[in-house]
Coordinates of C-alpha atoms in Angstrom, one line a residue:
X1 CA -30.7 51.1 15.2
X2 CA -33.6 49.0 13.5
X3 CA -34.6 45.8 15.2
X4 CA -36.4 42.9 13.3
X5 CA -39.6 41.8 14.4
X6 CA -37.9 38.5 15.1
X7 CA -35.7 40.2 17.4
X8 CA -38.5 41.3 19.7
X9 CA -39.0 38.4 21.5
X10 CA -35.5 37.4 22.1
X11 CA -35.3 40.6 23.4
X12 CA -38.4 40.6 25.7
X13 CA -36.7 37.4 27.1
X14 CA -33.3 39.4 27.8
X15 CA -35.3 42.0 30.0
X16 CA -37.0 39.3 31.9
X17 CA -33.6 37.8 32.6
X18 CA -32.4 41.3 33.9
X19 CA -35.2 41.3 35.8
X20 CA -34.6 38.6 37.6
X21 CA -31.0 38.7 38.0
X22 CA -31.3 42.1 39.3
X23 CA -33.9 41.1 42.3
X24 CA -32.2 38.2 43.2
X25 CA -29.4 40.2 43.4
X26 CA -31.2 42.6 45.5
X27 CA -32.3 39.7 48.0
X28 CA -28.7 39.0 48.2
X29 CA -27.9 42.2 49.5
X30 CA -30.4 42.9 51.6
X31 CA -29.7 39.5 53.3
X32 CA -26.4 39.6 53.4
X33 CA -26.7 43.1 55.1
X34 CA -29.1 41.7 58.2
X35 CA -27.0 38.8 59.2
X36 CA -25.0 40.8 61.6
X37 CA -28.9 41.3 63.0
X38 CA -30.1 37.7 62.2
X39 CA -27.4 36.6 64.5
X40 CA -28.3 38.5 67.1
X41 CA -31.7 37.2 67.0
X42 CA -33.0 40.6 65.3
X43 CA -34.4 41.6 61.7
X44 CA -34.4 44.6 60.5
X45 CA -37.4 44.8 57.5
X46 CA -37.0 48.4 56.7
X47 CA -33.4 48.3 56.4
X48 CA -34.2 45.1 54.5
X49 CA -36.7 47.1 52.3
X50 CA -34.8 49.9 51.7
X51 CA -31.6 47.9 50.4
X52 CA -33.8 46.5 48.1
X53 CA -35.1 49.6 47.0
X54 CA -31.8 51.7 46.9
X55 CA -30.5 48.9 44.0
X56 CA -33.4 50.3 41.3
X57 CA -31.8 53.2 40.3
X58 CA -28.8 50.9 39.2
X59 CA -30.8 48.6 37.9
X60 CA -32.8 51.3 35.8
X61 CA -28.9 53.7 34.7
X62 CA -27.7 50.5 34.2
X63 CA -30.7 49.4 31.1
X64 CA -29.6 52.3 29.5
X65 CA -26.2 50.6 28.5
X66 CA -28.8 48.8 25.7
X67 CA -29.7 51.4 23.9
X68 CA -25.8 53.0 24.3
X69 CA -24.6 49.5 22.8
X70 CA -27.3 50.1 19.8
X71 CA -26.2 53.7 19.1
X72 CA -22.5 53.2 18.9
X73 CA -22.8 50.0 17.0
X74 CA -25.0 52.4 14.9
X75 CA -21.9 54.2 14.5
X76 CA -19.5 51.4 13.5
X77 CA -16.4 52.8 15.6
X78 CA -13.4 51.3 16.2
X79 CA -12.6 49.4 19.3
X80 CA -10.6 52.0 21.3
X81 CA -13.5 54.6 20.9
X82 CA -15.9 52.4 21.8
X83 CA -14.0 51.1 25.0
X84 CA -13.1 54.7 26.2
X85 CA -16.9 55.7 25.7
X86 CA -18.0 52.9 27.8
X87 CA -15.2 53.3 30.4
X88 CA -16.3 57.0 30.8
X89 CA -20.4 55.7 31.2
X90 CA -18.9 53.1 33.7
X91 CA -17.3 55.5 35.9
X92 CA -20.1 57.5 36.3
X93 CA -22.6 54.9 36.5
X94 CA -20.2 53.7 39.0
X95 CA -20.9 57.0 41.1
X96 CA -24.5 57.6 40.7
X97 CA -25.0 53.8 41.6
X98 CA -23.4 54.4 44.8
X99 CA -24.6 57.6 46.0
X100 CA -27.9 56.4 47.6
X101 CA -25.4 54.1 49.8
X102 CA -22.9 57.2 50.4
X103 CA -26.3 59.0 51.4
X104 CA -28.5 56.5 53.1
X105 CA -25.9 54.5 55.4
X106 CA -23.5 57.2 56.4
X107 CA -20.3 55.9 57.7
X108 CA -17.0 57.4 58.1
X109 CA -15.2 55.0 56.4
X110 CA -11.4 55.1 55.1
X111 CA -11.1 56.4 51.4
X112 CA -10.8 52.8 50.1
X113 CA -14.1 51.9 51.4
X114 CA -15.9 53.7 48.7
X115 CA -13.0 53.1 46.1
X116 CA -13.9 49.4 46.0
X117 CA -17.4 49.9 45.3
X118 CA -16.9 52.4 42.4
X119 CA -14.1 49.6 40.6
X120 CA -17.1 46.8 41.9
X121 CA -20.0 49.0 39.8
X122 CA -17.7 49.9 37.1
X123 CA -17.3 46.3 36.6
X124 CA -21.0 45.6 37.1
X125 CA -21.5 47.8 34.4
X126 CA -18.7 46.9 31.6
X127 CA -19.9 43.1 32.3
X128 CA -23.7 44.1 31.4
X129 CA -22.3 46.3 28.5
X130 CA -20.0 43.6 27.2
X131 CA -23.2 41.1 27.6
X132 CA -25.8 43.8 25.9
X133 CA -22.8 43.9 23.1
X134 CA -22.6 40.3 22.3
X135 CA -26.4 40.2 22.4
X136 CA -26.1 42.7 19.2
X137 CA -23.9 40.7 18.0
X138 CA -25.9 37.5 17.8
X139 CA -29.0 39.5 16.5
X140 CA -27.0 40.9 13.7
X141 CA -25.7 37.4 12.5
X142 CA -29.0 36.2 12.9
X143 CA -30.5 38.7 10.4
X144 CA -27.5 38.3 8.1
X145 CA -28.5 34.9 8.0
X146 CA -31.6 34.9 7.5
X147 CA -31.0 37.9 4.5
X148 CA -28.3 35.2 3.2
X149 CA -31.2 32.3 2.8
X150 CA -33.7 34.6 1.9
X151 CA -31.2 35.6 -1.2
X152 CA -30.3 31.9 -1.6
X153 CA -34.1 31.2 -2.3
X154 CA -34.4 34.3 -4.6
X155 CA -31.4 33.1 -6.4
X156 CA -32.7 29.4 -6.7
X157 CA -36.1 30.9 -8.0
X158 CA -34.6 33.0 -10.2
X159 CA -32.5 30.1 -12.1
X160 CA -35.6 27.5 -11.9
X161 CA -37.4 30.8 -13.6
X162 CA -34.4 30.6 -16.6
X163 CA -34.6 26.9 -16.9
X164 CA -38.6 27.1 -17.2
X165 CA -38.1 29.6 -19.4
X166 CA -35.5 27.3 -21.2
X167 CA -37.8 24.5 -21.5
X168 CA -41.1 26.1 -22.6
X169 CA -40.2 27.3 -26.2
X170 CA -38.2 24.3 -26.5
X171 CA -41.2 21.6 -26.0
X172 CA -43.9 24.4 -27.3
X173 CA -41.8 24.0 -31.0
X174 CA -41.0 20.4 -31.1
X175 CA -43.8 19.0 -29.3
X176 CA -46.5 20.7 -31.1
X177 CA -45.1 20.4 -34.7
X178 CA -44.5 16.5 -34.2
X179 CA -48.4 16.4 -32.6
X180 CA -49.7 18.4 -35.7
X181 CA -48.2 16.0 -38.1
X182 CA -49.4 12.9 -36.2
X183 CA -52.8 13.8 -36.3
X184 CA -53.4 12.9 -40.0
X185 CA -51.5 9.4 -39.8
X186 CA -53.0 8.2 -35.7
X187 CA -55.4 10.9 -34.5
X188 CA -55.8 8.5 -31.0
X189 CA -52.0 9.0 -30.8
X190 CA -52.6 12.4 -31.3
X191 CA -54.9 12.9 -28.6
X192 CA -52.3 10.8 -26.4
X193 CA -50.0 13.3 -26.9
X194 CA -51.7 16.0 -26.4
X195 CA -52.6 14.7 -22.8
X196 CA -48.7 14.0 -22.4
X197 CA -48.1 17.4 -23.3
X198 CA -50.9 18.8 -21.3
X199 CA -49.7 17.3 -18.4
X200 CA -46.0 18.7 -18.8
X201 CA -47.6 22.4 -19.0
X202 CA -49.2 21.5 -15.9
X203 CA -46.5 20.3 -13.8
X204 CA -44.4 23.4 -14.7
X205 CA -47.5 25.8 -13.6
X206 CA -47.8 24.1 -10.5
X207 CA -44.4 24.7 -9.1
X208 CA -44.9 27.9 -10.1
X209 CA -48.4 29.1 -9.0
X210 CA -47.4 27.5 -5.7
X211 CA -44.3 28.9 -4.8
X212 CA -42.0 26.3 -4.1
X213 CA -40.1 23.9 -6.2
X214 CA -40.0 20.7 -3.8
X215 CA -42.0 17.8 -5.5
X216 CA -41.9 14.2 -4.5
X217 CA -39.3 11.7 -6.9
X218 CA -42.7 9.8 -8.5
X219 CA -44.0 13.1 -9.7
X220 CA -40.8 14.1 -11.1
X221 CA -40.9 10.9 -13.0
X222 CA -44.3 11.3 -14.4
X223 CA -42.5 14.4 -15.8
X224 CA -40.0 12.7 -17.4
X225 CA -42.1 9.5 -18.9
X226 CA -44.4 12.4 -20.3
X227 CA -41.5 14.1 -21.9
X228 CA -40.1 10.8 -23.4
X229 CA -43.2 10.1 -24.9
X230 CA -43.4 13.2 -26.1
X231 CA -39.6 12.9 -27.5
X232 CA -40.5 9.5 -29.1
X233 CA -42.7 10.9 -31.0
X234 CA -39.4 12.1 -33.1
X235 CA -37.2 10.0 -32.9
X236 CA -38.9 6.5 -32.9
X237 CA -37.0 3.7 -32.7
X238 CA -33.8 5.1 -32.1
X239 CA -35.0 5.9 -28.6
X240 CA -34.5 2.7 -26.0
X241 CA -35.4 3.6 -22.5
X242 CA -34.3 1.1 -20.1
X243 CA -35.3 2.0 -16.3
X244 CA -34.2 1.1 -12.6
X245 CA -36.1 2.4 -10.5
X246 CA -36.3 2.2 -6.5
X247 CA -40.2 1.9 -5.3
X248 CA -39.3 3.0 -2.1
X249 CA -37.9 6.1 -3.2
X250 CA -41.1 7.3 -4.5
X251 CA -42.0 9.8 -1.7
X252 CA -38.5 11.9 -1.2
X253 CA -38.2 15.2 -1.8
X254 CA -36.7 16.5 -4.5
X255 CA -36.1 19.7 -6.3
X256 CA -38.7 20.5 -9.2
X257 CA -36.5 19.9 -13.0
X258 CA -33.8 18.1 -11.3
X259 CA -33.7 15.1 -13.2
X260 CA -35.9 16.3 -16.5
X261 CA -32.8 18.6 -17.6
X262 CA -30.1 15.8 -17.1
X263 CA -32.5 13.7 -19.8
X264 CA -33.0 16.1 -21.8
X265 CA -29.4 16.7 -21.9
X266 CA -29.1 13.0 -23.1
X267 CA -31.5 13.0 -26.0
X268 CA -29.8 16.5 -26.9
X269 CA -26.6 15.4 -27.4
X270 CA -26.4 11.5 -27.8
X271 CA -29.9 11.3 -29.9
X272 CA -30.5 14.3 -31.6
X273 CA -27.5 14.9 -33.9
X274 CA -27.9 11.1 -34.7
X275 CA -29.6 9.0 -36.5
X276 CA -28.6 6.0 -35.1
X277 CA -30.3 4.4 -31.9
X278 CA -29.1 4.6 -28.6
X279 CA -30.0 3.6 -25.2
X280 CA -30.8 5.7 -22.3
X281 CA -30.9 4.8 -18.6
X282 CA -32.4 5.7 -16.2
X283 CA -32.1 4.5 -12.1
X284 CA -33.0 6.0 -8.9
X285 CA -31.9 4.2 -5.8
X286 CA -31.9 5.2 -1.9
X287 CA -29.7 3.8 0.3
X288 CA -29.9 3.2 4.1
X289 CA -29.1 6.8 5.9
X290 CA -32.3 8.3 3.1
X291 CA -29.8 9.7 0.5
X292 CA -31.4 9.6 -3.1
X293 CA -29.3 9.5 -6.6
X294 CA -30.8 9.2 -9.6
X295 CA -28.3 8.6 -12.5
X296 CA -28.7 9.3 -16.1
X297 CA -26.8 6.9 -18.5
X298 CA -26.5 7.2 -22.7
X299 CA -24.9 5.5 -25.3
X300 CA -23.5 8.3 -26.7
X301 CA -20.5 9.8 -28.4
X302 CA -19.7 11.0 -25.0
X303 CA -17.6 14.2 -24.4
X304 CA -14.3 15.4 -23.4
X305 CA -14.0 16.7 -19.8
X306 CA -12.8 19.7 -20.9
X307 CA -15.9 19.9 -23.4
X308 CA -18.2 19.6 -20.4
X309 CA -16.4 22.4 -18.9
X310 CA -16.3 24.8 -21.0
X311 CA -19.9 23.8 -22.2
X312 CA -22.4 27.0 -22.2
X313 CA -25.5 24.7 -21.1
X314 CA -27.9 26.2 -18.8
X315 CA -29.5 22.6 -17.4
X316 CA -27.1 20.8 -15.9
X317 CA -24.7 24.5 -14.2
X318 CA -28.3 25.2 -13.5
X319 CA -28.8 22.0 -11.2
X320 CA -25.9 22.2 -9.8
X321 CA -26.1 25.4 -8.3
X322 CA -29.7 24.5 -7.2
X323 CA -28.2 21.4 -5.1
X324 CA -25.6 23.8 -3.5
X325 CA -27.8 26.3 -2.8
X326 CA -30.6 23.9 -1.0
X327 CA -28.2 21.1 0.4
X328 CA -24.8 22.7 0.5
X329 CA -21.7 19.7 0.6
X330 CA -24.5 16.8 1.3
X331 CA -25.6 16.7 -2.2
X332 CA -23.4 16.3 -5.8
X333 CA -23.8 16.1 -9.4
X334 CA -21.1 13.9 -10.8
X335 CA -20.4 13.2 -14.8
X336 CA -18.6 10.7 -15.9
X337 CA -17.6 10.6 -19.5
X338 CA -15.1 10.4 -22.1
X339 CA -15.1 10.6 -26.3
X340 CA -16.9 7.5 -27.6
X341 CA -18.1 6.3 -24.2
X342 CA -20.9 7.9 -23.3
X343 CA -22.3 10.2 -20.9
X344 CA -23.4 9.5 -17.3
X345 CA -24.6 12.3 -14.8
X346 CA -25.6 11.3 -11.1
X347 CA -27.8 13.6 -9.0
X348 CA -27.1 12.7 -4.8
X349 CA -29.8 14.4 -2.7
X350 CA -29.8 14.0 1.1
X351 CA -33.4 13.6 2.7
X352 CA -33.9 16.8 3.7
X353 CA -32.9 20.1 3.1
X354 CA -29.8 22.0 4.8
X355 CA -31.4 25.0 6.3
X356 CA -29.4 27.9 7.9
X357 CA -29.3 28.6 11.3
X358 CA -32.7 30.7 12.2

């Protein structure tokens, strides 16, 4: 059976706890077997040594139940198999373990004095095989977990992939066509622009040249200011942006395009297919135990719950999923909405991440 890397020192651990067990065990014995002597005033160190030294070949048969554990969980058996394998390996470790003390201190004993040392290592050596198994056990849920998050963060990159992937024809179109035009009529707006948009490109590349999406809630911000201004551009005065912002919030973590998509959802559907203005809000508050949300609010038409539902958007399933991959039940995304209210989304993002157990 393979073992991860990671496994190897838990495991180096586990034999230096056999180790130790098994010589203070040893001690034990040997102890134990001089008191009749210690009383008497005597010591006996060779008998001492040698009951120290007749325990190793149990100590060494009974190592191999590891590597039995590893093939038959290699083998995936059922229960009964597996117990009648190991009750076979424990009756003869049982009677190899004692033969040095059947050889070594011959005594003619009753029958039952060697019975109850076969049932005592039989025991000895379903105990360390029950032990060895639940050690297997806890090194295969630790690599299942840590396959599970390792999927959870190819799954997350992949959908921050799709919703770059979303974004980028979508800006490179609109953004461009409204910065060509303006260029004839304010060149210095142009050039603003163009720095806006610059910035946008930017911001995407770096989450993705460096390999993780976590950026702070003030650079997700700049994100969004740039694309406003960018989205002004087009719609002018029927865009009002209205923002409440926490300063203290400013530092927490945050998924990258966590709050970019919930605006842009906003200017799609309240300001786009419009020509009248509208408001948007924006706030971002933290509260006491370091649990962020940042709410988006229009003035909208607003939607019908089963609209939202049954909507095909990518942004806002795609944040979702996002939050419950990274944070599990301690974050939400909550919409509130109705037709000819509005639309509100609220993002809730705990301070830190919910990692799985390692």
């Amino acid at each position: 059976m393979n073992t991860s890397p990671l496994d190897k020192p838990r495991h180096s651990l586990m034999w230096r706890i056999y180790i130790a067990v098994w010589l203070a065990y040893a001690v034990f014995l040997a102890v134990a077997d001089q008191l009749d002597n210690v009383a008497d005033g005597r010591f006996d160190a060779g008998r001492f040594a040698l009951t120290i030294v007749s325990l190793l070949p149990s100590a060494l048969l009974l190592a191999l139940a590891w590597p039995l554990t590893g093939w038959l969980e290699g083998r995936a058996w059922r229960l009964p198999r597996i117990l009648a394998i190991h009750t076979a390996a424990a009756l003869a470790f049982a009677i190899v373990a004692q033969g040095p003390f059947w050889t070594i201190f011959k005594a003619g004993k009753p029958l039952s004095w060697y019975i109850w040392p076969l049932l005592y290592h039989a025991m000895t050596y379903l105990l360390a095989a029950g032990i060895f198994h639940l050690i297997r056990a806890g090194d295969r849920a630790h690599r299942q977990a840590l396959a599970m998050k390792e999927a959870q963060n190819l799954v997350i990159a992949a959908e921050l992939s799709a919703l770059r992937n979303k974004l980028n024809p979508h800006f490179l179109f609109n953004t461009l066509h409204s910065i060509i035009a303006l260029t004839q009529r304010n060149p210095a707006a142009a050039e603003t622009a163009l720095f806006h948009f610059s910035d946008m490109l930017r911001y995407v590349l770096d989450t993705e040249r460096n390999g993780s999406d976590r950026v702070t809630l003030d650079a997700e911000l700049d994100f969004v200011r740039d694309y406003l201004e960018l989205e002004q551009l087009r719609l002018g005065a029927r865009l009002c942006v209205e923002w409440d912002l926490d300063e203290d919030a400013g530092d927490h973590p945050l998924p990258a395009l966590s709050l970019q998509p919930l605006v842009e959802n906003s200017i799609k559907h309240a300001f786009n297919p419009h020509s009248r203005p509208g408001v948007l809000r924006i706030g971002t508050r933290r509260d006491a135990d370091g649990v962020l949300t940042m709410t988006v609010r229009d003035s909208g038409p607003g939607a019908d719950p089963a609209a939202i539902a049954a909507s095909p958007g990518l942004g806002l399933r795609t944040i979702e999923r996002r939050l419950q991959l990274d944070y599990g039940s301690r974050a939400a995304l909550r919409v509130e909405s109705a037709a000819g209210t509005g639309f509100c989304v609220s993002v809730t993002i705990p301070a830190i991440r919910e990692e799985l157990a390692a």
